[in-house]
Short mmCIF file of C-alpha atoms in Angstrom, two decimals:
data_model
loop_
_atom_site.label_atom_id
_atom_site.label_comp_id
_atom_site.label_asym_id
_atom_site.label_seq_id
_atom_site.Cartn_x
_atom_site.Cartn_y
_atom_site.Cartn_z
CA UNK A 1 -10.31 -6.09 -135.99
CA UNK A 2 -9.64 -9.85 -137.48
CA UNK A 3 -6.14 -10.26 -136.65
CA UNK A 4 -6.39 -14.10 -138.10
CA UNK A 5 -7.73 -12.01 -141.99
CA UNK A 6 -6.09 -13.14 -144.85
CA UNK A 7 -5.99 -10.37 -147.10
CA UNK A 8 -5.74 -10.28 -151.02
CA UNK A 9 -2.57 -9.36 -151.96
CA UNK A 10 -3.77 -7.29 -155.10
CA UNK A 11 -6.12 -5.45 -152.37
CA UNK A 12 -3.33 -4.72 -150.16
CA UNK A 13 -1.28 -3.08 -153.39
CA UNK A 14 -4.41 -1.32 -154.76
CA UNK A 15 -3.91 2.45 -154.66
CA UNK A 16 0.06 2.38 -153.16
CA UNK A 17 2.59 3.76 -155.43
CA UNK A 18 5.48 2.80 -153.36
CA UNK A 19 5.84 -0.36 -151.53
CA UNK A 20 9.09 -0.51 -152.51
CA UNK A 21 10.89 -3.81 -152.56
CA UNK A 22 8.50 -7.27 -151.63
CA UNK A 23 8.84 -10.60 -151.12
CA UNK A 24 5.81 -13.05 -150.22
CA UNK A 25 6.28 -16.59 -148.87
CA UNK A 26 3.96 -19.28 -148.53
CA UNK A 27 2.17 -22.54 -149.46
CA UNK A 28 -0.52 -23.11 -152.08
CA UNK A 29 -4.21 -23.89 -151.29
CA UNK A 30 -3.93 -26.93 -152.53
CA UNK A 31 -1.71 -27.52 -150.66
CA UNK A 32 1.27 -28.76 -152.76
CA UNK A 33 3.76 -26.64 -153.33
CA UNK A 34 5.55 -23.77 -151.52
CA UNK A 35 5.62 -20.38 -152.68
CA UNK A 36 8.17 -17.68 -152.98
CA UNK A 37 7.92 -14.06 -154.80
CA UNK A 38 9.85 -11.15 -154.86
CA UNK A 39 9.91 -7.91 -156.59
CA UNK A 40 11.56 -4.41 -156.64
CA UNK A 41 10.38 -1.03 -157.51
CA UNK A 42 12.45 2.29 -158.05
CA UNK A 43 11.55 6.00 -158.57
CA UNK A 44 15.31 6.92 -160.03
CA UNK A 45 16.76 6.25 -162.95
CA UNK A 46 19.74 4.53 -161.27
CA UNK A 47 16.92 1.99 -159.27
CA UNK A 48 14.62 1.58 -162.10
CA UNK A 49 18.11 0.52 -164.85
CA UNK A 50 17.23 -3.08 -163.52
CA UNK A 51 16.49 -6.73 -164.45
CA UNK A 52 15.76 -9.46 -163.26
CA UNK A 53 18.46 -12.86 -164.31
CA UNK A 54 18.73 -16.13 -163.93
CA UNK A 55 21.88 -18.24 -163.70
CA UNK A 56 21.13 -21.93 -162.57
CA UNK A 57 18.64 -21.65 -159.48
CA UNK A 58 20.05 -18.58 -158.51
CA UNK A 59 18.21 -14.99 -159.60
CA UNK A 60 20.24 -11.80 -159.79
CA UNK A 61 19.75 -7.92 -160.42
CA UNK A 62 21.45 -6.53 -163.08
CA UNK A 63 21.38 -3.42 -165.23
CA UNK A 64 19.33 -2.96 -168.00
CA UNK A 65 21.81 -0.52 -169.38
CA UNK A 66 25.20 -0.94 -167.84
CA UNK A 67 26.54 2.38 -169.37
CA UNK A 68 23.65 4.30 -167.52
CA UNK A 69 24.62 2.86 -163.75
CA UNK A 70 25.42 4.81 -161.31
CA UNK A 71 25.71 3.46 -158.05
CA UNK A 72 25.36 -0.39 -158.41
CA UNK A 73 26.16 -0.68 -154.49
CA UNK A 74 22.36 -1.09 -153.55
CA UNK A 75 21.41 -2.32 -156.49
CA UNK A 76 22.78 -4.98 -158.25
CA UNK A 77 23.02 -8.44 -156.01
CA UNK A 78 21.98 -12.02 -155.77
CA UNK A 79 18.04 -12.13 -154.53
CA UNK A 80 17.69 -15.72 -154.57
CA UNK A 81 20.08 -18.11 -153.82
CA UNK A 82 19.50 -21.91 -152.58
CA UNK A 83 21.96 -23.57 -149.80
CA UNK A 84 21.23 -27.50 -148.79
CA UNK A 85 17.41 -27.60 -148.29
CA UNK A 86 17.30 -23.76 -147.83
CA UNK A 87 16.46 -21.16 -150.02
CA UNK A 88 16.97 -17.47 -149.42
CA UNK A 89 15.63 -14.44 -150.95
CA UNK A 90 16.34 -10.91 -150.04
CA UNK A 91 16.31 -7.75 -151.23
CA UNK A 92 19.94 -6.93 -151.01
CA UNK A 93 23.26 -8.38 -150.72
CA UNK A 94 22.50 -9.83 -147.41
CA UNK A 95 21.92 -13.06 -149.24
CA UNK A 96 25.26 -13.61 -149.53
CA UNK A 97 25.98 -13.02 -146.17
CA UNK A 98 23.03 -15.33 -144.95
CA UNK A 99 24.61 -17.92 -147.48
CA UNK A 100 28.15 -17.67 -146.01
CA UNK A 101 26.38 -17.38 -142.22
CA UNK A 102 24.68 -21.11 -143.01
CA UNK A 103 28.02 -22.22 -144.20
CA UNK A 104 29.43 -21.54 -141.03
CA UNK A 105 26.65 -23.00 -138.80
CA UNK A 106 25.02 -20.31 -138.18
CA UNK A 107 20.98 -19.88 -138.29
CA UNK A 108 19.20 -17.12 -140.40
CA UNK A 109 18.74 -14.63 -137.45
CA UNK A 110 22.10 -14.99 -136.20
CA UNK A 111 23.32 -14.46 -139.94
CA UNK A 112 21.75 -11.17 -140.07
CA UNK A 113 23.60 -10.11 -136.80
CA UNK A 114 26.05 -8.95 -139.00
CA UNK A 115 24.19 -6.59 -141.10
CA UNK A 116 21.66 -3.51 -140.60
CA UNK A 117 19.37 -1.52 -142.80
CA UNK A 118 20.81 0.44 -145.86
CA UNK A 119 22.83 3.52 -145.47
CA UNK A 120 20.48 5.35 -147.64
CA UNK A 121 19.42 8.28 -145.20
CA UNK A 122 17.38 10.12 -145.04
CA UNK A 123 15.07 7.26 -145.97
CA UNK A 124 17.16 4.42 -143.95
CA UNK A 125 16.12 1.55 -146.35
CA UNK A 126 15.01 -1.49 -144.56
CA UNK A 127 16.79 -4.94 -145.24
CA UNK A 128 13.99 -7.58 -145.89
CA UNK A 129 14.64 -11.53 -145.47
CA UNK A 130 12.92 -14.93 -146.21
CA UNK A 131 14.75 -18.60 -145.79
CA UNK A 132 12.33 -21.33 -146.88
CA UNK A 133 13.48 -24.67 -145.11
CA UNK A 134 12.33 -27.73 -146.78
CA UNK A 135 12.01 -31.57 -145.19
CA UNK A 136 9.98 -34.63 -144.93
CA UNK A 137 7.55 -33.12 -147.45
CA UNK A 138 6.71 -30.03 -146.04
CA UNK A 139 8.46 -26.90 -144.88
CA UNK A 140 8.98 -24.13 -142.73
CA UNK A 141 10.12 -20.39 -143.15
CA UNK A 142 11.75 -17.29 -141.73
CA UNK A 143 11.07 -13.70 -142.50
CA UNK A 144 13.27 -10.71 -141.20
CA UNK A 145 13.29 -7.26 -141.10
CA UNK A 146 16.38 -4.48 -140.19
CA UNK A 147 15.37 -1.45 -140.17
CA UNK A 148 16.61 2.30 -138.51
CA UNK A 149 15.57 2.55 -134.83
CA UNK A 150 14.83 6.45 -135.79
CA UNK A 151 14.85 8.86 -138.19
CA UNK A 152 18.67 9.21 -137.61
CA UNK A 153 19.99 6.30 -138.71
CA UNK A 154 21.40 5.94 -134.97
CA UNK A 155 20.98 2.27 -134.80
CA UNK A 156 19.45 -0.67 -135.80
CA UNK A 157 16.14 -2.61 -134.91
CA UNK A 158 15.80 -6.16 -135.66
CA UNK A 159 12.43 -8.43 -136.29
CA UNK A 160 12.57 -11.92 -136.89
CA UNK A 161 9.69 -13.94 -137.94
CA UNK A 162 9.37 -18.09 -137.78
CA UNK A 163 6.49 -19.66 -139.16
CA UNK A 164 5.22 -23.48 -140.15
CA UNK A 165 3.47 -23.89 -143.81
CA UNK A 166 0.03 -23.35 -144.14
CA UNK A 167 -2.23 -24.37 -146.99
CA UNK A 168 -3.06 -21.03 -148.95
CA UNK A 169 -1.47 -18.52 -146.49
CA UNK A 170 1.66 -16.40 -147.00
CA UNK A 171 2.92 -13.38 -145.86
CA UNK A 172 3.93 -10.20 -147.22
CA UNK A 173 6.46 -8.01 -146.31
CA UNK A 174 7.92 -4.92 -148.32
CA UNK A 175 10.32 -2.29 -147.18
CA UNK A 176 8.30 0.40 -147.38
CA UNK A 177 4.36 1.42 -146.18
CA UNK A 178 4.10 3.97 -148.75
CA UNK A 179 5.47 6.51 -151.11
CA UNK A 180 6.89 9.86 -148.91
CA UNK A 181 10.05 12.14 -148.52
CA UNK A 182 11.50 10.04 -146.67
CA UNK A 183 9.62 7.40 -147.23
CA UNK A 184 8.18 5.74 -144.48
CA UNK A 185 9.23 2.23 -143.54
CA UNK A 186 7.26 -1.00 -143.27
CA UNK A 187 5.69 -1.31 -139.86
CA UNK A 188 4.29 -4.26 -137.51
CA UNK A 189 4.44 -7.93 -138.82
CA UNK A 190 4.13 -9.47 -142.22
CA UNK A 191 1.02 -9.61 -143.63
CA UNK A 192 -1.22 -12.57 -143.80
CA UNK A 193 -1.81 -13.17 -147.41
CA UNK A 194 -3.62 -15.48 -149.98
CA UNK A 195 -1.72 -18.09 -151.36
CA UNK A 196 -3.70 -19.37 -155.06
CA UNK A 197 -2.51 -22.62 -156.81
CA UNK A 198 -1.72 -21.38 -160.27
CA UNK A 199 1.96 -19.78 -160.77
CA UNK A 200 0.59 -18.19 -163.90
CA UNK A 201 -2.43 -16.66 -161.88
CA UNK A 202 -0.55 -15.70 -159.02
CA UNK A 203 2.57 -14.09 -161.52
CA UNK A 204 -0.21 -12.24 -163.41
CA UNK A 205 -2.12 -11.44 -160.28
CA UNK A 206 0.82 -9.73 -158.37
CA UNK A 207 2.29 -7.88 -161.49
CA UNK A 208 -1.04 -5.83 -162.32
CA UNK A 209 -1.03 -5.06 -158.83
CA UNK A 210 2.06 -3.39 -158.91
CA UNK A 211 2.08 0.43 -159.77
CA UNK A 212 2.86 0.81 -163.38
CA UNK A 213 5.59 3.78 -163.24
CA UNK A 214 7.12 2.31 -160.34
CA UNK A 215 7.53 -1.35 -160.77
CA UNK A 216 10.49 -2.78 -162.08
CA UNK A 217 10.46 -6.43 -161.76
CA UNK A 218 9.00 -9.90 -160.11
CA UNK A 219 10.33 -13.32 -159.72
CA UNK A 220 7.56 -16.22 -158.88
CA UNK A 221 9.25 -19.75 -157.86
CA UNK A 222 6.63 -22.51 -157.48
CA UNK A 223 8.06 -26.17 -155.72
CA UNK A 224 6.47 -28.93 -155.54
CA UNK A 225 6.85 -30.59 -152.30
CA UNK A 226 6.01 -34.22 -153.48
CA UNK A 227 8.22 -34.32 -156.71
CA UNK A 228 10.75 -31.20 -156.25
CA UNK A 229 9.87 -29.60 -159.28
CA UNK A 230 10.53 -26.09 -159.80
CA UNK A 231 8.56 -23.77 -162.12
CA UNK A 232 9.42 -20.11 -162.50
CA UNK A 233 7.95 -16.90 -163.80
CA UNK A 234 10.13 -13.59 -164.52
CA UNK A 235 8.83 -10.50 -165.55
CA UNK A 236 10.93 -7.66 -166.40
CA UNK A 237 9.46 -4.28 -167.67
CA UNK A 238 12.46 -3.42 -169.24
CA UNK A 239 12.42 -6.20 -171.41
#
């Protein structure tokens, strides 16, 4: 076994239904810009009623059809959201709380003290984290990962993940391994991933690899660590 493998992230998607919700950080292979993705999947009507918005530099779910929503507690937040030289994405409304958490000097992990996995049972889904960190040129980033201790719901286990930027690695981590009843949960750390240098590759890349009845939406932020220029790709199926 190669722990040190970087893996294709189209092979690592080929054949699974249900990943779930994903976000992938990293830098480019050319070594120029830094990376972030992030995209959701649903199997009910109420989780696949989504888009993907943008409002400034900030990204947000929203319905598709607001008259169709049924529970928008899970559903509709802010994934992406920058503070200072810090930008978060989650899959949940934990952004907020890691905004408000740097706001009051806290770090990422201690931000996420405050919060657990979703209160979904019996599937208990996980609460996935990244905070890019940007300075001097370069940067560094944080993944995290809450998620149910058992298949109870009795209490929370917590996985944080630090690591410096790379040219072409990321990693990957999703919320769940696989579709199930319940549906099992991600396990072990993110996975080392290949990081291209073409947003439009990369978008296009990703999306195919996505299961077509499942996937709702993905959000690709290129930035360029020399210049600060930001390009971004949205794709929404519903649109």
């Amino acid at each position: 076994m190669d722990i040190y493998k970087i893996n294709k992230l189209n092979e690592l998607l080929d054949g699974n239904t249900y990943p779930g919700r994903g976000i992938v950080i990293g830098k480019t292979a050319d070594g120029r810009q830094a990376v972030a993705a992030y995209f959701i999947m649903g199997r009910s009507a109420n989780s696949r009623n989504r888009i993907f918005t943008e409002k400034g530099e900030e990204v947000f779910t929203e319905p598709f059809d607001a008259s169709k929503v049924q529970d928008p507690s899970l559903i509709i937040y802010a994934a992406i959201r920058k503070k200072g030289n810090k930008l978060i994405v989650t899959n949940g409304d934990q952004t907020d709380t890691i905004y408000e958490g740097l706001e009051s000097g806290k770090s990422f992990s201690e931000a996420l003290t405050r919060r657990e996995f979703e209160p979904d049972g019996p599937n208990w889904t996980p609460r996935i984290s990244g905070m890019l960190t940007f300075g001097e040129g370069d940067f560094t980033y944080d993944m995290s990962i809450l998620k149910s201790l058992d298949g109870e719901g009795s209490a929370c286990a917590r996985y944080s993940y630090s690591y410096p930027s790379k040219a072409g690695l990321g990693h990957f981590i999703h919320t769940y391994v696989c579709d199930g009843n319940p549906i099992p949960t991600f396990q072990g750390e993110p996975e080392r991933v290949e990081i291209g240098s073409d947003i439009d590759e990369f978008t296009d890349m990703l999306w195919k690899a996505l299961d077509e009845n499942n996937k709702i939406s993905l959000y690709v932020r290129f930035m360029d660590l020399e210049t600060g220029a930001v390009t971004n790709r949205m794709v929404n199926k519903n649109q």
